Amino acid sequence: MLNGKPHFIGGFVLGALVCGSVAVYAGVYVPTTTWIANTLLYSDATDQINVLADIQPNTALIMQEVGLRFNSLDTAGKKQNWDFATYQVEEMTAAFNKLSVTRPSRKAALDAFIAASLPPVTSAIAAQDKAAFKTAMATLATDCTTCHTNSGKGFLPVKAGKSVMPIK
Ligand code: HEC
């Protein structure tokens, strides 16, 4: 027969999880009726929109996608797989555009980056020019890092590499 100890530990863990989730959610919008998945009980459209807005991927999460695409783009250029490189630029641009919608305060910097920093990469891909691509990618990495520095995140220097994330 079990003594009381495992139950005590289990209760403690469960309690910590419940308190933790309440604490984590405390900074964002709290629905006034009940959880959004229950459409019968939860019909307030404003609540639904606010909850959906709060749970959109944040900058850090979208940037993880951008980081992965940056590394894939770099590898694609080295292997001269230009279709894959084109695809990565398109998907990276889409990720930046999504972030502009969910974080409007970043839109101006993102638009400037898309307009100025990506075209040299796109041109090198169109010309299937490996040397120009290498140069464009180096400038791109510098421009990524510049935005990190301007956003108070200078500890996130971007450098292409084999690891999952390009932060070195
Ligand atoms: C508009 C400014 C801006 C641009 C342009 C930008 N970033 Fe970021 N990035 C950020 C910010 C801000 C963060 C920190 C996340 C936060 O503050 O929530 C970040 C974080 C990151 C992270 C770390 C994510 C994590 O949490 O592990 C990676 C990787 C990253 N960026 C890659 C890139 C790459 C690669 C580029 C260029 C192709 C790029 N970023 C361009 C603003 C930018």
mmCIF file of C-alpha atoms and ligand atoms in Angstrom:
data_model
loop_
_atom_site.group_PDB
_atom_site.id
_atom_site.type_symbol
_atom_site.label_atom_id
_atom_site.label_comp_id
_atom_site.label_asym_id
_atom_site.label_seq_id
_atom_site.Cartn_x
_atom_site.Cartn_y
_atom_site.Cartn_z
ATOM 1 C CA MET A 1 0.000 0.000 0.000
ATOM 2 C CA LEU A 2 1.214 3.502 -0.777
ATOM 3 C CA ASN A 3 2.007 5.769 2.112
ATOM 4 C CA GLY A 4 0.962 9.423 1.905
ATOM 5 C CA LYS A 5 4.214 10.700 0.478
ATOM 6 C CA PRO A 6 3.623 10.252 -3.308
ATOM 7 C CA HIS A 7 0.178 11.820 -2.957
ATOM 8 C CA PHE A 8 1.683 14.757 -1.133
ATOM 9 C CA ILE A 9 4.357 15.233 -3.838
ATOM 10 C CA GLY A 10 1.771 14.791 -6.616
ATOM 11 C CA GLY A 11 -0.495 17.365 -4.988
ATOM 12 C CA PHE A 12 2.360 19.778 -4.636
ATOM 13 C CA VAL A 13 3.378 19.418 -8.296
ATOM 14 C CA LEU A 14 -0.237 19.845 -9.466
ATOM 15 C CA GLY A 15 -0.680 22.888 -7.214
ATOM 16 C CA ALA A 16 2.531 24.428 -8.530
ATOM 17 C CA LEU A 17 1.410 23.846 -12.119
ATOM 18 C CA VAL A 18 -1.998 25.439 -11.524
ATOM 19 C CA CYS A 19 -0.513 28.434 -9.698
ATOM 20 C CA GLY A 20 2.211 28.698 -12.356
ATOM 21 C CA SER A 21 -0.246 28.806 -15.239
ATOM 22 C CA VAL A 22 -2.332 31.451 -13.466
ATOM 23 C CA ALA A 23 0.826 33.501 -12.826
ATOM 24 C CA VAL A 24 1.993 33.135 -16.444
ATOM 25 C CA TYR A 25 -1.379 34.288 -17.792
ATOM 26 C CA ALA A 26 -1.680 37.194 -15.333
ATOM 27 C CA GLY A 27 0.053 39.669 -17.660
ATOM 28 C CA VAL A 28 -2.355 39.237 -20.561
ATOM 29 C CA TYR A 29 -6.059 39.562 -21.218
ATOM 30 C CA VAL A 30 -8.224 37.357 -19.022
ATOM 31 C CA PRO A 31 -11.496 36.189 -20.598
ATOM 32 C CA THR A 32 -14.522 37.322 -18.623
ATOM 33 C CA THR A 33 -16.786 34.364 -19.310
ATOM 34 C CA THR A 34 -15.197 30.993 -19.905
ATOM 35 C CA TRP A 35 -12.610 29.336 -22.100
ATOM 36 C CA ILE A 36 -12.711 30.130 -25.815
ATOM 37 C CA ALA A 37 -12.937 26.512 -26.980
ATOM 38 C CA ASN A 38 -16.436 26.206 -25.517
ATOM 39 C CA THR A 39 -18.443 28.095 -28.134
ATOM 40 C CA LEU A 40 -21.760 27.369 -26.417
ATOM 41 C CA LEU A 41 -20.688 29.104 -23.230
ATOM 42 C CA TYR A 42 -18.219 31.561 -24.757
ATOM 43 C CA SER A 43 -19.883 33.827 -27.263
ATOM 44 C CA ASP A 44 -18.450 37.278 -26.557
ATOM 45 C CA ALA A 45 -16.671 38.233 -29.796
ATOM 46 C CA THR A 46 -14.480 40.878 -28.142
ATOM 47 C CA ASP A 47 -13.227 38.391 -25.590
ATOM 48 C CA GLN A 48 -12.493 35.891 -28.328
ATOM 49 C CA ILE A 49 -10.512 38.425 -30.377
ATOM 50 C CA ASN A 50 -8.524 39.603 -27.358
ATOM 51 C CA VAL A 51 -7.643 36.059 -26.338
ATOM 52 C CA LEU A 52 -6.636 35.171 -29.903
ATOM 53 C CA ALA A 53 -4.475 38.314 -30.104
ATOM 54 C CA ASP A 54 -2.713 37.444 -26.846
ATOM 55 C CA ILE A 55 -1.745 33.950 -27.959
ATOM 56 C CA GLN A 56 -0.231 34.914 -31.320
ATOM 57 C CA PRO A 57 3.456 33.976 -31.715
ATOM 58 C CA ASN A 58 5.603 36.715 -30.168
ATOM 59 C CA THR A 59 8.704 38.326 -31.681
ATOM 60 C CA ALA A 60 11.061 35.739 -30.183
ATOM 61 C CA LEU A 61 9.095 32.824 -31.637
ATOM 62 C CA ILE A 62 8.831 34.321 -35.119
ATOM 63 C CA MET A 63 12.543 35.164 -34.956
ATOM 64 C CA GLN A 64 13.320 31.514 -34.265
ATOM 65 C CA GLU A 65 11.607 30.723 -37.564
ATOM 66 C CA VAL A 66 13.549 33.543 -39.247
ATOM 67 C CA GLY A 67 16.785 32.134 -37.780
ATOM 68 C CA LEU A 68 16.094 28.658 -39.140
ATOM 69 C CA ARG A 69 15.255 30.086 -42.564
ATOM 70 C CA PHE A 70 18.406 32.218 -42.488
ATOM 71 C CA ASN A 71 20.548 29.105 -41.973
ATOM 72 C CA SER A 72 18.633 27.150 -44.638
ATOM 73 C CA LEU A 73 19.048 30.077 -47.026
ATOM 74 C CA ASP A 74 22.786 30.151 -46.391
ATOM 75 C CA THR A 75 23.108 26.417 -47.030
ATOM 76 C CA ALA A 76 20.927 26.645 -50.160
ATOM 77 C CA GLY A 77 23.234 29.305 -51.637
ATOM 78 C CA LYS A 78 26.370 27.310 -50.842
ATOM 79 C CA LYS A 79 24.854 24.285 -52.592
ATOM 80 C CA GLN A 80 23.544 26.522 -55.401
ATOM 81 C CA ASN A 81 20.055 25.191 -54.856
ATOM 82 C CA TRP A 82 18.512 28.446 -56.080
ATOM 83 C CA ASP A 83 14.856 27.319 -55.983
ATOM 84 C CA PHE A 84 15.219 26.413 -52.316
ATOM 85 C CA ALA A 85 16.982 29.741 -51.667
ATOM 86 C CA THR A 86 14.128 31.662 -53.350
ATOM 87 C CA TYR A 87 11.622 29.764 -51.248
ATOM 88 C CA GLN A 88 13.475 30.620 -48.015
ATOM 89 C CA VAL A 89 13.530 34.355 -48.835
ATOM 90 C CA GLU A 90 9.787 34.240 -49.571
ATOM 91 C CA GLU A 91 8.977 32.414 -46.332
ATOM 92 C CA MET A 92 11.270 34.694 -44.324
ATOM 93 C CA THR A 93 9.514 37.732 -45.796
ATOM 94 C CA ALA A 94 6.142 36.176 -44.910
ATOM 95 C CA ALA A 95 7.312 35.671 -41.315
ATOM 96 C CA PHE A 96 8.431 39.325 -41.072
ATOM 97 C CA ASN A 97 5.079 40.472 -42.529
ATOM 98 C CA LYS A 98 3.168 38.398 -39.979
ATOM 99 C CA LEU A 99 5.177 40.015 -37.198
ATOM 100 C CA SER A 100 4.318 43.477 -38.563
ATOM 101 C CA VAL A 101 0.638 42.654 -38.036
ATOM 102 C CA THR A 102 0.942 41.225 -34.524
ATOM 103 C CA ARG A 103 3.607 43.718 -33.348
ATOM 104 C CA PRO A 104 2.809 47.000 -35.209
ATOM 105 C CA SER A 105 5.532 48.856 -33.280
ATOM 106 C CA ARG A 106 8.116 46.819 -35.229
ATOM 107 C CA LYS A 107 6.503 47.378 -38.668
ATOM 108 C CA ALA A 108 8.634 50.367 -39.741
ATOM 109 C CA ALA A 109 11.933 48.609 -38.953
ATOM 110 C CA LEU A 110 10.739 45.377 -40.586
ATOM 111 C CA ASP A 111 9.537 47.166 -43.747
ATOM 112 C CA ALA A 112 12.885 48.975 -44.009
ATOM 113 C CA PHE A 113 14.735 45.690 -43.578
ATOM 114 C CA ILE A 114 12.641 43.928 -46.248
ATOM 115 C CA ALA A 115 13.108 46.857 -48.661
ATOM 116 C CA ALA A 116 16.860 47.318 -48.174
ATOM 117 C CA SER A 117 18.445 44.125 -46.854
ATOM 118 C CA LEU A 118 16.758 41.315 -48.783
ATOM 119 C CA PRO A 119 17.028 42.599 -52.424
ATOM 120 C CA PRO A 120 20.828 41.994 -52.723
ATOM 121 C CA VAL A 121 20.209 38.370 -51.700
ATOM 122 C CA THR A 122 17.305 38.064 -54.160
ATOM 123 C CA SER A 123 19.421 39.553 -56.973
ATOM 124 C CA ALA A 124 22.291 37.140 -56.303
ATOM 125 C CA ILE A 125 19.837 34.238 -56.376
ATOM 126 C CA ALA A 126 18.308 35.470 -59.654
ATOM 127 C CA ALA A 127 21.795 35.757 -61.175
ATOM 128 C CA GLN A 128 22.760 32.361 -59.686
ATOM 129 C CA ASP A 129 25.939 34.086 -58.533
ATOM 130 C CA LYS A 130 27.513 32.194 -55.631
ATOM 131 C CA ALA A 131 30.119 34.869 -54.841
ATOM 132 C CA ALA A 132 27.536 37.702 -54.846
ATOM 133 C CA PHE A 133 25.267 35.538 -52.689
ATOM 134 C CA LYS A 134 28.031 35.073 -50.109
ATOM 135 C CA THR A 135 28.632 38.827 -49.932
ATOM 136 C CA ALA A 136 24.890 39.563 -49.726
ATOM 137 C CA MET A 137 24.448 37.030 -46.902
ATOM 138 C CA ALA A 138 27.270 38.618 -44.896
ATOM 139 C CA THR A 139 25.588 42.031 -45.233
ATOM 140 C CA LEU A 140 22.229 40.475 -44.382
ATOM 141 C CA ALA A 141 23.627 39.019 -41.155
ATOM 142 C CA THR A 142 25.058 42.434 -40.214
ATOM 143 C CA ASP A 143 21.675 44.070 -40.894
ATOM 144 C CA CYS A 144 19.868 41.452 -38.755
ATOM 145 C CA THR A 145 22.292 42.176 -35.925
ATOM 146 C CA THR A 146 21.847 45.943 -36.340
ATOM 147 C CA CYS A 147 18.098 45.589 -35.727
ATOM 148 C CA HIS A 148 18.788 43.415 -32.685
ATOM 149 C CA THR A 149 21.127 46.088 -31.320
ATOM 150 C CA ASN A 150 18.602 48.851 -32.102
ATOM 151 C CA SER A 151 15.945 46.805 -30.281
ATOM 152 C CA GLY A 152 18.077 46.533 -27.142
ATOM 153 C CA LYS A 153 19.081 42.943 -27.969
ATOM 154 C CA GLY A 154 22.736 43.468 -28.906
ATOM 155 C CA PHE A 155 23.575 40.125 -27.283
ATOM 156 C CA LEU A 156 21.969 38.392 -30.317
ATOM 157 C CA PRO A 157 24.601 38.692 -33.086
ATOM 158 C CA VAL A 158 23.574 36.788 -36.229
ATOM 159 C CA LYS A 159 26.072 34.543 -37.970
ATOM 160 C CA ALA A 160 25.237 31.714 -40.350
ATOM 161 C CA GLY A 161 26.230 28.310 -39.053
ATOM 162 C CA LYS A 162 25.474 24.655 -38.795
ATOM 163 C CA SER A 163 23.722 24.862 -35.431
ATOM 164 C CA VAL A 164 19.939 25.070 -35.282
ATOM 165 C CA MET A 165 20.059 28.764 -34.392
ATOM 166 C CA PRO A 166 22.438 31.328 -35.913
ATOM 167 C CA ILE A 167 23.071 33.105 -32.585
ATOM 168 C CA LYS A 168 26.752 32.681 -31.674
HETATM 169 C C1 HEC B 1 12.856 44.698 -36.818
HETATM 170 C C2 HEC B 1 14.018 44.263 -36.101
HETATM 171 C C3 HEC B 1 14.583 42.898 -36.358
HETATM 172 C C4 HEC B 1 15.073 42.384 -37.542
HETATM 173 C C5 HEC B 1 15.117 43.058 -38.900
HETATM 174 C C6 HEC B 1 15.557 41.071 -37.233
HETATM 175 N N1 HEC B 1 15.335 40.776 -35.929
HETATM 176 FE FE1 HEC B 1 15.776 39.006 -35.020
HETATM 177 N N2 HEC B 1 15.059 39.722 -33.261
HETATM 178 C C7 HEC B 1 14.521 40.981 -33.063
HETATM 179 C C8 HEC B 1 14.176 41.139 -31.674
HETATM 180 C C9 HEC B 1 13.557 42.375 -31.044
HETATM 181 C C10 HEC B 1 14.539 39.917 -31.045
HETATM 182 C C11 HEC B 1 14.388 39.562 -29.572
HETATM 183 C C12 HEC B 1 13.029 38.960 -29.299
HETATM 184 C C13 HEC B 1 12.198 39.770 -28.352
HETATM 185 O O1 HEC B 1 12.608 40.852 -27.918
HETATM 186 O O2 HEC B 1 11.076 39.306 -28.039
HETATM 187 C C14 HEC B 1 15.096 39.062 -32.067
HETATM 188 C C15 HEC B 1 15.560 37.792 -31.831
HETATM 189 C C16 HEC B 1 16.119 36.949 -32.778
HETATM 190 C C17 HEC B 1 16.553 35.595 -32.548
HETATM 191 C C18 HEC B 1 16.547 34.880 -31.197
HETATM 192 C C19 HEC B 1 15.206 34.186 -31.001
HETATM 193 C C20 HEC B 1 15.191 33.369 -29.730
HETATM 194 O O3 HEC B 1 14.373 33.711 -28.855
HETATM 195 O O4 HEC B 1 15.959 32.409 -29.631
HETATM 196 C C21 HEC B 1 16.990 35.095 -33.727
HETATM 197 C C22 HEC B 1 17.523 33.697 -34.010
HETATM 198 C C23 HEC B 1 16.835 36.148 -34.704
HETATM 199 N N3 HEC B 1 16.290 37.252 -34.101
HETATM 200 C C24 HEC B 1 17.205 36.032 -36.022
HETATM 201 C C25 HEC B 1 17.128 37.079 -36.945
HETATM 202 C C26 HEC B 1 17.662 37.006 -38.282
HETATM 203 C C27 HEC B 1 18.411 35.800 -38.858
HETATM 204 C C28 HEC B 1 17.373 38.189 -38.878
HETATM 205 C C29 HEC B 1 17.701 38.648 -40.259
HETATM 206 C C30 HEC B 1 17.442 37.764 -41.383
HETATM 207 C C31 HEC B 1 16.651 39.005 -37.907
HETATM 208 N N4 HEC B 1 16.548 38.298 -36.747
HETATM 209 C C32 HEC B 1 16.174 40.261 -38.172
HETATM 210 C C33 HEC B 1 14.356 41.971 -34.019
HETATM 211 C C34 HEC B 1 14.740 41.872 -35.349
#
